[in-house]
Tab-separated table of N, CA and C in Angstrom:
chain	number	residue	atom	x	y	z
A	88	MET	N	77.796	-37.343	21.822
A	88	MET	CA	76.578	-38.027	21.519
A	88	MET	C	76.079	-38.853	22.710
A	89	LYS	N	77.020	-39.562	23.408
A	89	LYS	CA	76.654	-40.323	24.562
A	89	LYS	C	76.189	-39.422	25.696
A	90	LYS	N	76.800	-38.221	25.825
A	90	LYS	CA	76.362	-37.289	26.884
A	90	LYS	C	74.964	-36.786	26.556
A	91	THR	N	74.652	-36.508	25.345
A	91	THR	CA	73.302	-36.001	24.953
A	91	THR	C	72.258	-37.091	25.231
A	92	LEU	N	72.582	-38.346	24.880
A	92	LEU	CA	71.664	-39.442	25.097
A	92	LEU	C	71.461	-39.669	26.602
A	93	ALA	N	72.507	-39.571	27.357
A	93	ALA	CA	72.352	-39.736	28.795
A	93	ALA	C	71.574	-38.616	29.410
A	94	LEU	N	71.728	-37.377	28.925
A	94	LEU	CA	70.969	-36.210	29.378
A	94	LEU	C	69.460	-36.364	29.043
A	95	VAL	N	69.176	-36.837	27.851
A	95	VAL	CA	67.749	-37.046	27.442
A	95	VAL	C	67.154	-38.130	28.321
A	96	CYS	N	67.882	-39.244	28.556
A	96	CYS	CA	67.375	-40.306	29.412
A	96	CYS	C	67.131	-39.811	30.853
A	97	ALA	N	68.030	-39.011	31.327
A	97	ALA	CA	67.883	-38.462	32.689
A	97	ALA	C	66.621	-37.599	32.781
A	98	CYS	N	66.436	-36.719	31.751
A	98	CYS	CA	65.262	-35.846	31.736
A	98	CYS	C	63.966	-36.625	31.638
A	99	LEU	N	63.978	-37.712	30.825
A	99	LEU	CA	62.836	-38.544	30.642
A	99	LEU	C	62.484	-39.279	31.932
A	100	ILE	N	63.489	-39.795	32.628
A	100	ILE	CA	63.266	-40.472	33.915
A	100	ILE	C	62.719	-39.438	34.936
A	101	PHE	N	63.243	-38.253	34.943
A	101	PHE	CA	62.813	-37.233	35.879
A	101	PHE	C	61.367	-36.877	35.610
A	102	LEU	N	60.981	-36.717	34.332
A	102	LEU	CA	59.581	-36.384	33.994
A	102	LEU	C	58.635	-37.524	34.346
A	103	CYS	N	59.048	-38.772	34.081
A	103	CYS	CA	58.173	-39.890	34.347
A	103	CYS	C	57.938	-40.093	35.861
A	104	THR	N	58.957	-39.937	36.660
A	104	THR	CA	58.801	-40.091	38.125
A	104	THR	C	57.938	-38.961	38.681
A	105	GLY	N	58.020	-37.768	38.089
A	105	GLY	CA	57.157	-36.687	38.563
A	105	GLY	C	55.672	-36.968	38.272
A	106	CYS	N	55.386	-37.627	37.177
A	106	CYS	CA	54.012	-37.954	36.826
A	106	CYS	C	53.425	-39.123	37.630
A	107	ALA	N	54.327	-39.943	38.207
A	107	ALA	CA	53.844	-41.113	38.920
A	107	ALA	C	53.647	-40.834	40.382
A	108	GLY	N	53.679	-39.602	40.803
A	108	GLY	CA	53.447	-39.269	42.185
A	108	GLY	C	52.041	-39.639	42.627
A	109	THR	N	51.826	-39.777	43.923
A	109	THR	CA	50.496	-40.143	44.399
A	109	THR	C	49.581	-38.945	44.335
A	110	PRO	N	48.377	-39.142	43.771
A	110	PRO	CA	47.419	-38.052	43.646
A	110	PRO	C	46.826	-37.708	44.987
A	111	GLU	N	46.298	-36.493	45.105
A	111	GLU	CA	45.616	-36.114	46.352
A	111	GLU	C	44.313	-36.862	46.450
A	112	ARG	N	43.979	-37.234	47.664
A	112	ARG	CA	42.725	-37.996	47.851
A	112	ARG	C	41.860	-37.209	48.831
A	113	ARG	N	40.549	-37.196	48.505
A	113	ARG	CA	39.607	-36.523	49.402
A	113	ARG	C	39.246	-37.515	50.534
A	114	THR	N	39.011	-36.958	51.644
A	114	THR	CA	38.630	-37.821	52.795
A	114	THR	C	37.144	-38.152	52.748
A	115	GLN	N	36.326	-37.253	52.132
A	115	GLN	CA	34.903	-37.509	52.020
A	115	GLN	C	34.404	-36.899	50.736
A	116	SER	N	33.696	-37.704	49.932
A	116	SER	CA	33.200	-37.187	48.681
A	116	SER	C	31.881	-36.438	48.885
A	117	ALA	N	31.470	-35.707	47.891
A	117	ALA	CA	30.238	-34.932	47.970
A	117	ALA	C	29.036	-35.889	48.011
A	118	THR	N	29.130	-36.982	47.316
A	118	THR	CA	28.035	-37.976	47.321
A	118	THR	C	27.880	-38.603	48.671
A	119	THR	N	28.965	-38.986	49.272
A	119	THR	CA	28.919	-39.561	50.636
A	119	THR	C	28.347	-38.564	51.627
A	120	ALA	N	28.745	-37.332	51.478
A	120	ALA	CA	28.268	-36.311	52.412
A	120	ALA	C	26.770	-36.107	52.309
A	121	ALA	N	26.255	-36.137	51.031
A	121	ALA	CA	24.822	-35.910	50.874
A	121	ALA	C	24.005	-37.127	51.253
A	122	ALA	N	24.634	-38.308	51.237
A	122	ALA	CA	23.867	-39.494	51.537
A	122	ALA	C	23.963	-39.921	52.988
A	123	SER	N	24.699	-39.188	53.806
A	123	SER	CA	24.807	-39.574	55.177
A	123	SER	C	23.478	-39.378	55.898
A	124	PRO	N	23.104	-40.270	56.826
A	124	PRO	CA	21.772	-40.221	57.387
A	124	PRO	C	21.516	-38.984	58.295
A	125	ALA	N	22.563	-38.347	58.771
A	125	ALA	CA	22.359	-37.224	59.665
A	125	ALA	C	22.000	-35.981	58.881
A	126	ASP	N	22.234	-35.938	57.602
A	126	ASP	CA	22.028	-34.760	56.795
A	126	ASP	C	20.664	-34.819	56.128
A	127	SER	N	19.848	-33.812	56.300
A	127	SER	CA	18.575	-33.680	55.587
A	127	SER	C	18.565	-32.309	54.962
A	128	LEU	N	17.995	-32.228	53.794
A	128	LEU	CA	17.987	-30.986	53.040
A	128	LEU	C	16.547	-30.586	52.756
A	129	THR	N	16.171	-29.415	53.187
A	129	THR	CA	14.835	-28.890	52.907
A	129	THR	C	14.854	-28.278	51.531
A	130	LEU	N	14.177	-28.900	50.584
A	130	LEU	CA	14.137	-28.401	49.210
A	130	LEU	C	13.215	-27.202	49.075
A	131	PHE	N	11.988	-27.372	49.583
A	131	PHE	CA	10.979	-26.314	49.506
A	131	PHE	C	10.264	-26.243	50.814
A	132	ASP	N	9.981	-25.003	51.276
A	132	ASP	CA	9.260	-24.818	52.519
A	132	ASP	C	8.370	-23.585	52.332
A	133	THR	N	7.043	-23.869	52.132
A	133	THR	CA	6.090	-22.787	51.970
A	133	THR	C	5.123	-22.800	53.102
A	134	SER	N	4.124	-21.918	53.096
A	134	SER	CA	3.128	-21.918	54.173
A	134	SER	C	2.203	-23.115	54.116
A	135	THR	N	2.112	-23.803	52.968
A	135	THR	CA	1.222	-24.939	52.819
A	135	THR	C	1.888	-26.274	52.766
A	136	LEU	N	3.142	-26.308	52.313
A	136	LEU	CA	3.808	-27.627	52.233
A	136	LEU	C	5.315	-27.515	52.433
A	137	GLN	N	5.932	-28.653	52.736
A	137	GLN	CA	7.339	-28.730	52.989
A	137	GLN	C	7.867	-29.998	52.290
A	138	ILE	N	8.953	-29.895	51.556
A	138	ILE	CA	9.568	-31.035	50.884
A	138	ILE	C	10.991	-31.142	51.395
A	139	VAL	N	11.277	-32.298	51.986
A	139	VAL	CA	12.565	-32.577	52.615
A	139	VAL	C	13.200	-33.779	51.952
A	140	LEU	N	14.497	-33.676	51.617
A	140	LEU	CA	15.272	-34.766	51.055
A	140	LEU	C	16.231	-35.253	52.129
A	141	ASP	N	16.100	-36.547	52.441
A	141	ASP	CA	16.949	-37.150	53.491
A	141	ASP	C	17.554	-38.419	52.927
A	142	GLY	N	18.701	-38.289	52.269
A	142	GLY	CA	19.355	-39.434	51.622
A	142	GLY	C	18.534	-39.857	50.427
A	143	ALA	N	18.062	-41.133	50.420
A	143	ALA	CA	17.216	-41.622	49.329
A	143	ALA	C	15.746	-41.455	49.579
A	144	GLU	N	15.422	-40.823	50.705
A	144	GLU	CA	14.025	-40.666	51.076
A	144	GLU	C	13.594	-39.190	50.931
A	145	THR	N	12.471	-39.018	50.235
A	145	THR	CA	11.871	-37.703	50.080
A	145	THR	C	10.590	-37.655	50.848
A	146	THR	N	10.405	-36.667	51.653
A	146	THR	CA	9.224	-36.502	52.490
A	146	THR	C	8.486	-35.222	52.092
A	147	VAL	N	7.192	-35.366	51.776
A	147	VAL	CA	6.327	-34.212	51.429
A	147	VAL	C	5.329	-34.071	52.541
A	148	THR	N	5.318	-32.931	53.219
A	148	THR	CA	4.412	-32.693	54.337
A	148	THR	C	3.388	-31.635	53.944
A	149	ASP	N	2.139	-31.937	54.114
A	149	ASP	CA	1.029	-31.002	53.906
A	149	ASP	C	0.795	-30.313	55.219
A	150	LYS	N	1.178	-29.078	55.306
A	150	LYS	CA	1.100	-28.334	56.608
A	150	LYS	C	-0.317	-28.016	57.015
A	151	ILE	N	-1.229	-27.924	56.063
A	151	ILE	CA	-2.600	-27.563	56.439
A	151	ILE	C	-3.347	-28.788	57.032
A	152	SER	N	-3.228	-29.932	56.369
A	152	SER	CA	-3.955	-31.126	56.885
A	152	SER	C	-3.061	-31.938	57.830
A	153	GLY	N	-1.747	-31.687	57.844
A	153	GLY	CA	-0.874	-32.435	58.727
A	153	GLY	C	-0.423	-33.785	58.174
A	154	SER	N	-0.792	-34.062	56.923
A	154	SER	CA	-0.436	-35.341	56.282
A	154	SER	C	1.009	-35.355	55.875
A	155	GLU	N	1.639	-36.522	55.942
A	155	GLU	CA	3.034	-36.668	55.534
A	155	GLU	C	3.153	-37.837	54.572
A	156	TYR	N	3.840	-37.629	53.437
A	156	TYR	CA	3.992	-38.653	52.437
A	156	TYR	C	5.493	-38.871	52.226
A	157	SER	N	5.922	-40.137	52.258
A	157	SER	CA	7.344	-40.464	52.135
A	157	SER	C	7.544	-41.316	50.873
A	158	PHE	N	8.620	-41.055	50.177
A	158	PHE	CA	8.987	-41.826	48.992
A	158	PHE	C	10.452	-42.142	49.059
A	159	THR	N	10.768	-43.414	48.800
A	159	THR	CA	12.160	-43.884	48.846
A	159	THR	C	12.598	-44.180	47.453
A	160	THR	N	13.700	-43.638	47.035
A	160	THR	CA	14.232	-43.848	45.669
A	160	THR	C	15.187	-45.035	45.712
A	161	THR	N	14.883	-46.008	44.812
A	161	THR	CA	15.780	-47.159	44.663
A	161	THR	C	16.069	-47.349	43.182
A	162	ARG	N	17.175	-48.054	42.936
A	162	ARG	CA	17.512	-48.326	41.536
A	162	ARG	C	17.533	-49.808	41.313
A	163	LYS	N	16.934	-50.219	40.207
A	163	LYS	CA	16.911	-51.619	39.905
A	163	LYS	C	17.777	-51.849	38.667
A	164	ILE	N	18.773	-52.686	38.832
A	164	ILE	CA	19.722	-52.969	37.760
A	164	ILE	C	19.290	-54.285	37.086
A	165	SER	N	19.051	-54.259	35.800
A	165	SER	CA	18.643	-55.445	35.107
A	165	SER	C	19.487	-55.586	33.838
A	166	THR	N	19.718	-56.803	33.428
A	166	THR	CA	20.497	-57.047	32.229
A	166	THR	C	19.596	-57.119	31.016
A	167	LYS	N	18.286	-57.256	31.225
A	167	LYS	CA	17.318	-57.287	30.124
A	167	LYS	C	16.910	-55.875	29.785
A	168	GLN	N	16.783	-55.579	28.483
A	168	GLN	CA	16.271	-54.323	28.004
A	168	GLN	C	14.771	-54.244	28.291
A	169	PRO	N	14.271	-53.086	28.735
A	169	PRO	CA	12.842	-52.939	28.973
A	169	PRO	C	12.063	-52.963	27.684
A	170	THR	N	10.861	-53.443	27.751
A	170	THR	CA	10.010	-53.473	26.551
A	170	THR	C	9.451	-52.093	26.290
A	171	LEU	N	8.818	-51.882	25.155
A	171	LEU	CA	8.274	-50.614	24.792
A	171	LEU	C	7.197	-50.209	25.771
A	172	GLU	N	6.367	-51.155	26.194
A	172	GLU	CA	5.285	-50.861	27.158
A	172	GLU	C	5.866	-50.407	28.497
A	173	GLN	N	6.971	-51.040	28.948
A	173	GLN	CA	7.621	-50.642	30.208
A	173	GLN	C	8.206	-49.210	30.112
A	174	ARG	N	8.786	-48.875	28.978
A	174	ARG	CA	9.353	-47.517	28.776
A	174	ARG	C	8.214	-46.490	28.791
A	175	GLN	N	7.122	-46.812	28.107
A	175	GLN	CA	6.009	-45.873	28.041
A	175	GLN	C	5.376	-45.699	29.435
A	176	ALA	N	5.304	-46.784	30.234
A	176	ALA	CA	4.693	-46.731	31.538
A	176	ALA	C	5.472	-45.815	32.469
A	177	ARG	N	6.770	-45.698	32.284
A	177	ARG	CA	7.585	-44.823	33.130
A	177	ARG	C	7.290	-43.347	32.873
A	178	CYS	N	6.817	-43.022	31.684
A	178	CYS	CA	6.555	-41.620	31.326
A	178	CYS	C	5.202	-41.132	31.799
A	179	ILE	N	4.308	-42.056	32.109
A	179	ILE	CA	2.957	-41.688	32.473
A	179	ILE	C	2.914	-41.343	33.977
A	180	ALA	N	2.419	-40.153	34.292
A	180	ALA	CA	2.353	-39.731	35.707
A	180	ALA	C	1.171	-40.367	36.376
A	181	ARG	N	1.403	-40.968	37.556
A	181	ARG	CA	0.331	-41.582	38.336
A	181	ARG	C	0.116	-40.764	39.586
A	182	THR	N	-1.147	-40.461	39.887
A	182	THR	CA	-1.459	-39.680	41.090
A	182	THR	C	-1.310	-40.570	42.328
A	183	THR	N	-0.515	-40.092	43.287
A	183	THR	CA	-0.338	-40.846	44.534
A	183	THR	C	-1.191	-40.253	45.622
A	184	ALA	N	-1.265	-38.928	45.670
A	184	ALA	CA	-2.134	-38.241	46.689
A	184	ALA	C	-2.733	-37.028	46.060
A	185	ASN	N	-4.001	-36.793	46.387
A	185	ASN	CA	-4.722	-35.642	45.848
A	185	ASN	C	-5.571	-35.094	46.966
A	186	THR	N	-5.157	-33.974	47.576
A	186	THR	CA	-5.908	-33.345	48.622
A	186	THR	C	-6.425	-31.977	48.162
A	187	ASP	N	-7.039	-31.239	49.054
A	187	ASP	CA	-7.538	-29.923	48.707
A	187	ASP	C	-6.370	-28.928	48.470
A	188	THR	N	-5.243	-29.191	49.072
A	188	THR	CA	-4.141	-28.213	49.017
A	188	THR	C	-2.982	-28.629	48.118
A	189	MET	N	-2.886	-29.952	47.839
A	189	MET	CA	-1.740	-30.367	46.976
A	189	MET	C	-2.069	-31.687	46.285
A	190	LYS	N	-1.277	-31.942	45.240
A	190	LYS	CA	-1.410	-33.178	44.431
A	190	LYS	C	0.000	-33.687	44.184
A	191	ILE	N	0.193	-35.003	44.458
A	191	ILE	CA	1.506	-35.633	44.277
A	191	ILE	C	1.358	-36.690	43.168
A	192	GLU	N	2.246	-36.617	42.206
A	192	GLU	CA	2.241	-37.588	41.102
A	192	GLU	C	3.631	-38.172	40.979
A	193	LEU	N	3.696	-39.464	40.525
A	193	LEU	CA	4.972	-40.125	40.309
A	193	LEU	C	5.069	-40.489	38.821
A	194	ALA	N	6.215	-40.230	38.220
A	194	ALA	CA	6.461	-40.563	36.826
A	194	ALA	C	7.881	-41.086	36.771
A	195	GLY	N	8.018	-42.426	36.854
A	195	GLY	CA	9.363	-42.994	36.840
A	195	GLY	C	10.072	-42.583	38.131
A	196	GLY	N	11.284	-41.974	38.022
A	196	GLY	CA	12.004	-41.542	39.189
A	196	GLY	C	11.709	-40.070	39.537
A	197	LEU	N	10.679	-39.481	38.961
A	197	LEU	CA	10.369	-38.090	39.155
A	197	LEU	C	9.135	-37.973	40.068
A	198	ILE	N	9.207	-37.061	41.042
A	198	ILE	CA	8.102	-36.772	41.920
A	198	ILE	C	7.612	-35.372	41.561
A	199	ILE	N	6.329	-35.247	41.213
A	199	ILE	CA	5.745	-33.959	40.825
A	199	ILE	C	4.758	-33.561	41.920
A	200	VAL	N	5.037	-32.441	42.585
A	200	VAL	CA	4.155	-31.908	43.670
A	200	VAL	C	3.556	-30.598	43.174
A	201	THR	N	2.239	-30.579	43.130
A	201	THR	CA	1.504	-29.362	42.730
A	201	THR	C	0.881	-28.768	43.991
A	202	ASP	N	1.250	-27.535	44.302
A	202	ASP	CA	0.654	-26.767	45.404
A	202	ASP	C	-0.549	-26.071	44.854
A	203	LYS	N	-1.746	-26.582	45.191
A	203	LYS	CA	-3.008	-26.038	44.601
A	203	LYS	C	-3.316	-24.632	45.096
A	204	SER	N	-2.868	-24.269	46.262
A	204	SER	CA	-3.214	-22.918	46.777
A	204	SER	C	-2.414	-21.830	46.047
A	205	THR	N	-1.190	-22.121	45.619
A	205	THR	CA	-0.427	-21.129	44.901
A	205	THR	C	-0.298	-21.414	43.398
A	206	GLY	N	-0.612	-22.651	43.014
A	206	GLY	CA	-0.467	-23.014	41.596
A	206	GLY	C	0.980	-23.400	41.214
A	207	GLN	N	1.812	-23.455	42.191
A	207	GLN	CA	3.246	-23.757	41.949
A	207	GLN	C	3.423	-25.283	41.789
A	208	ILE	N	4.292	-25.684	40.805
A	208	ILE	CA	4.593	-27.079	40.585
A	208	ILE	C	6.053	-27.350	40.886
A	209	TYR	N	6.354	-28.346	41.703
A	209	TYR	CA	7.707	-28.692	42.127
A	209	TYR	C	8.080	-30.050	41.519
A	210	TYR	N	9.232	-30.138	40.858
A	210	TYR	CA	9.721	-31.376	40.259
A	210	TYR	C	10.953	-31.802	41.089
A	211	ILE	N	10.878	-33.019	41.592
A	211	ILE	CA	12.001	-33.570	42.417
A	211	ILE	C	12.470	-34.863	41.712
A	212	GLN	N	13.779	-34.868	41.371
A	212	GLN	CA	14.374	-36.035	40.770
A	212	GLN	C	15.707	-36.324	41.444
A	213	HIS	N	15.901	-37.593	41.740
A	213	HIS	CA	17.202	-38.031	42.345
A	213	HIS	C	18.219	-38.282	41.283
């Protein structure tokens, strides 16, 4: 009986020490890699417009007129709950730029770019 109890205790100790090993750690996470300032990602590139994501900054370039529009995504942390009017205001799209070739609208954290020459609509959300 004592031998069985000692064997069970030994197995239990062996199993517990195996579980307490140090986990593997990544040297760089995917979020850190995407947010580094040297990395920029071209989301869309057509003959009329180009949309580039560079960290928290989104740049929309109108290739025909040469205009460039930049938007920076930020998060605001608040302990107060938003009112109904504030929630509704986030859902309403507001026109930021409207040219002959494209239209840019903001709705909360969403950027809506409409390419008027092709009729294509691009949705960008961080």
